[in-house]
mmCIF file of C-alpha atoms in Angstrom:
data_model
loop_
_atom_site.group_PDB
_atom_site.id
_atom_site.type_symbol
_atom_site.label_atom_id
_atom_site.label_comp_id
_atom_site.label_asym_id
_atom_site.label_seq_id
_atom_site.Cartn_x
_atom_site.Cartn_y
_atom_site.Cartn_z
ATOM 1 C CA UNK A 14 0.277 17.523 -5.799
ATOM 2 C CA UNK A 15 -2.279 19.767 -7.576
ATOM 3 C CA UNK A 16 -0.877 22.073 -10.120
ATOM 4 C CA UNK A 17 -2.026 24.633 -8.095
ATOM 5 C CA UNK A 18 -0.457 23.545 -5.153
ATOM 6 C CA UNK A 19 2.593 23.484 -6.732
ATOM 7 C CA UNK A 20 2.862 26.900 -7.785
ATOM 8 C CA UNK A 21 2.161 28.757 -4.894
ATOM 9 C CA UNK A 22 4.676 26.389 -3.653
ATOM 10 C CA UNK A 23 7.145 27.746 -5.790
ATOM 11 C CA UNK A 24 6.281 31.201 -4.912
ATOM 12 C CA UNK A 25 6.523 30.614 -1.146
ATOM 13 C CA UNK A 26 10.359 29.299 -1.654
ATOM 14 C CA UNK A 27 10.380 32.553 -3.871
ATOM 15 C CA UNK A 28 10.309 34.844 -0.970
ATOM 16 C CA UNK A 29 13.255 36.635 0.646
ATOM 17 C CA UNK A 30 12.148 35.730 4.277
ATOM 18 C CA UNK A 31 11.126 32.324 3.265
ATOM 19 C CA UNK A 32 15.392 31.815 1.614
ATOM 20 C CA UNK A 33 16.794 33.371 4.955
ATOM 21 C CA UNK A 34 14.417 30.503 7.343
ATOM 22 C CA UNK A 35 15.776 27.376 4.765
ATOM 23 C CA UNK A 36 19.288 29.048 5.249
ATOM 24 C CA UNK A 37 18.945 29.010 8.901
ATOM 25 C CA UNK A 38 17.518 25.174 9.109
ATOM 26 C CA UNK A 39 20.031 24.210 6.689
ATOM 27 C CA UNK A 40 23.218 25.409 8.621
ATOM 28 C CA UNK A 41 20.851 24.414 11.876
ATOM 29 C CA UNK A 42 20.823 20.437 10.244
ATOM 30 C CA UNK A 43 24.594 20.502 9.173
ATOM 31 C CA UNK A 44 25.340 21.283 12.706
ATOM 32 C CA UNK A 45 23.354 18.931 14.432
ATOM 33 C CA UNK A 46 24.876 16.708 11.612
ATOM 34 C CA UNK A 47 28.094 17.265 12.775
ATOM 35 C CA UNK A 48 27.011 16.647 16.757
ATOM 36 C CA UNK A 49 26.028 13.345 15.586
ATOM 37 C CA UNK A 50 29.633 12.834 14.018
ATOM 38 C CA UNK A 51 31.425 14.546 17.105
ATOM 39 C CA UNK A 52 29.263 12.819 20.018
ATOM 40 C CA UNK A 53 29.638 9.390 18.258
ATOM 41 C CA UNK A 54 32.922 9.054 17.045
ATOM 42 C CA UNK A 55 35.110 6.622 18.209
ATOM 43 C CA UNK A 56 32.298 4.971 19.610
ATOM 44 C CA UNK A 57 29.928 1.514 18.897
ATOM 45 C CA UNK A 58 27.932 4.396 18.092
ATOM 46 C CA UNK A 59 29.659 5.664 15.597
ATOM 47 C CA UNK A 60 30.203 2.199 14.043
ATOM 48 C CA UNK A 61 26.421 1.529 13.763
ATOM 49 C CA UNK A 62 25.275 4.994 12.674
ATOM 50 C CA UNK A 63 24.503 6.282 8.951
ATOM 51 C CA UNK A 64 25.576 9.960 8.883
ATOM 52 C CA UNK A 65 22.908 11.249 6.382
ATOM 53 C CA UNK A 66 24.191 13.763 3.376
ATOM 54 C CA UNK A 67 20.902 15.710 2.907
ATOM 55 C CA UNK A 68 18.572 14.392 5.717
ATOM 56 C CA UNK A 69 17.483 15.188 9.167
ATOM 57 C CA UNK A 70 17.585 11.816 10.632
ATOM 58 C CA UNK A 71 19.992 9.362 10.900
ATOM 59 C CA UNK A 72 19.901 5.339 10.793
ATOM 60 C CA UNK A 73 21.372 3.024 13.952
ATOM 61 C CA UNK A 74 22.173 -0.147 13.042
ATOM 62 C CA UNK A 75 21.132 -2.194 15.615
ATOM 63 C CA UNK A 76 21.228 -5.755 14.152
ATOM 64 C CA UNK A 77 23.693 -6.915 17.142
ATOM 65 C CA UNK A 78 21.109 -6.336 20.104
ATOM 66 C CA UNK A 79 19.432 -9.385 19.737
ATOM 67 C CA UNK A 80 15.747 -7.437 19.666
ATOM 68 C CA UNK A 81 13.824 -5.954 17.234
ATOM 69 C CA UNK A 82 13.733 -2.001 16.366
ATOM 70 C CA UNK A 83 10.098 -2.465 18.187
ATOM 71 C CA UNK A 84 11.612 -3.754 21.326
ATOM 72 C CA UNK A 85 14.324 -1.727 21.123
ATOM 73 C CA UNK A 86 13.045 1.297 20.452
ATOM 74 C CA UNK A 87 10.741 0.452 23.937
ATOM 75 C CA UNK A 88 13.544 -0.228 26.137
ATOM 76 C CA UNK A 89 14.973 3.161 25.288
ATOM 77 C CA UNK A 90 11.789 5.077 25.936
ATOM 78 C CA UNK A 91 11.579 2.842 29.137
ATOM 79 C CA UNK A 92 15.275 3.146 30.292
ATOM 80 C CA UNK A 93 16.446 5.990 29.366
ATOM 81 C CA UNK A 94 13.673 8.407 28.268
ATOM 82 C CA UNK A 95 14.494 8.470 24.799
ATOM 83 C CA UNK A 96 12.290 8.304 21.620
ATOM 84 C CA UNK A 97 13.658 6.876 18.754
ATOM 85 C CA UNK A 98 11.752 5.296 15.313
ATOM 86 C CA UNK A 99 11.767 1.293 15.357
ATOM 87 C CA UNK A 100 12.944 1.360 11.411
ATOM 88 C CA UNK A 101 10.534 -1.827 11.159
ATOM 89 C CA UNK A 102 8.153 1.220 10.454
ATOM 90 C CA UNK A 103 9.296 2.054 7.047
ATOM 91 C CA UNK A 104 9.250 -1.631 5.993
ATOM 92 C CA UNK A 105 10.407 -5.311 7.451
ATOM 93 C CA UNK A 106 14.167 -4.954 5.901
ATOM 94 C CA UNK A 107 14.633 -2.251 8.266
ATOM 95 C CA UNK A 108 14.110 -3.941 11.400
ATOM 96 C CA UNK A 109 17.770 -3.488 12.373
ATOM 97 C CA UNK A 110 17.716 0.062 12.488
ATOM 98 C CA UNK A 111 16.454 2.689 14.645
ATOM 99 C CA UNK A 112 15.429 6.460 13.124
ATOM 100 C CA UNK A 113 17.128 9.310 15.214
ATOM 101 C CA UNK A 114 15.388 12.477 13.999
ATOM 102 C CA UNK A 115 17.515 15.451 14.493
ATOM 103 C CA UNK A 116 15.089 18.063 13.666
ATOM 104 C CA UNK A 117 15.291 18.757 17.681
ATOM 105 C CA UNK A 118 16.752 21.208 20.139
ATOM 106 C CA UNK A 119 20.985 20.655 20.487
ATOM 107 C CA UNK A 120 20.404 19.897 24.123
ATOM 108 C CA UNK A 121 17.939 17.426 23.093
ATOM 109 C CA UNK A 122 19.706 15.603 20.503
ATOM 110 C CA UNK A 123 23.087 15.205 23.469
ATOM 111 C CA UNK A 124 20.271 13.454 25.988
ATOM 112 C CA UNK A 125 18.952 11.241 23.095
ATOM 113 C CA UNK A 126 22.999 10.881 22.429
ATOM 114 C CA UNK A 127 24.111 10.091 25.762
ATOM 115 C CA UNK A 128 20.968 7.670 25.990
ATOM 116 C CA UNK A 129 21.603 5.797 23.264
ATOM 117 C CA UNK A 130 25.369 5.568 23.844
ATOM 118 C CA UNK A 131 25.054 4.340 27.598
ATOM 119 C CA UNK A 132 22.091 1.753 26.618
ATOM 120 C CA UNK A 133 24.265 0.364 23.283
ATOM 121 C CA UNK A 134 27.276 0.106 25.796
ATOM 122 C CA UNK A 135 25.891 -1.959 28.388
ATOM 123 C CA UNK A 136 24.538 -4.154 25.480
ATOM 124 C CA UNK A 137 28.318 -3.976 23.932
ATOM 125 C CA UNK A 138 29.645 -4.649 27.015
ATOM 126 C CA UNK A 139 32.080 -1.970 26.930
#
């Protein structure tokens, strides 16, 4: 970034208002964090899923459903309504992953929850 840029940047972050809104996201993230943990625990879902320490999306390992992220992250949209990031867009390694942003609404983050839970345990079997 310009130098410029930068600074007013720095003076944004500066501002009183500006510290209370990062507070708020922040303690908005960690509990959406710790719906992830909750929702997912003791699950396949919980098995398969990165729990991020200063992100606001998580990783789903989905190298067991025998598709692609693509074709996954299709099915989901398709089945179950869900959006989710095929992780073969942030490079070809990542192609058993889906993204789950959680930069969303608590009610939407359960839906995408439940979603994803239901659709990995039919695959799962269980």
């Amino acid at each position: 970034l310009a130098p410029f840029t930068q600074l007013a940047a720095l003076a944004a972050l500066q501002r009183p208002e500006v510290q209370r809104y990062k507070d708020q996201m922040l303690l908005a993230y960690s509990a959406r964090r710790e719906i992830l943990a909750a929702v997912s625990q003791n699950t396949w879902l919980g098995r398969n899923l990165t729990l991020p320490q200063g992100a606001f999306y998580s990783l789903v390992n989905i190298s067991d459903w025998k598709m692609n992220s693509l074709e996954a992250a299709q099915e989901l949209v398709s089945r179950q309504g869900i959006s989710l990031t095929p992780g073969r867009a942030f490079g070809e390694n990542m192609d058993q992953y889906l993204r789950l942003c959680f930069a969303i609404e608590d009610s939407q983050l359960l839906k995408a929850l439940d979603g994803l839970q239901f659709f990995g345990s039919e695959l799962h079997g269980n």
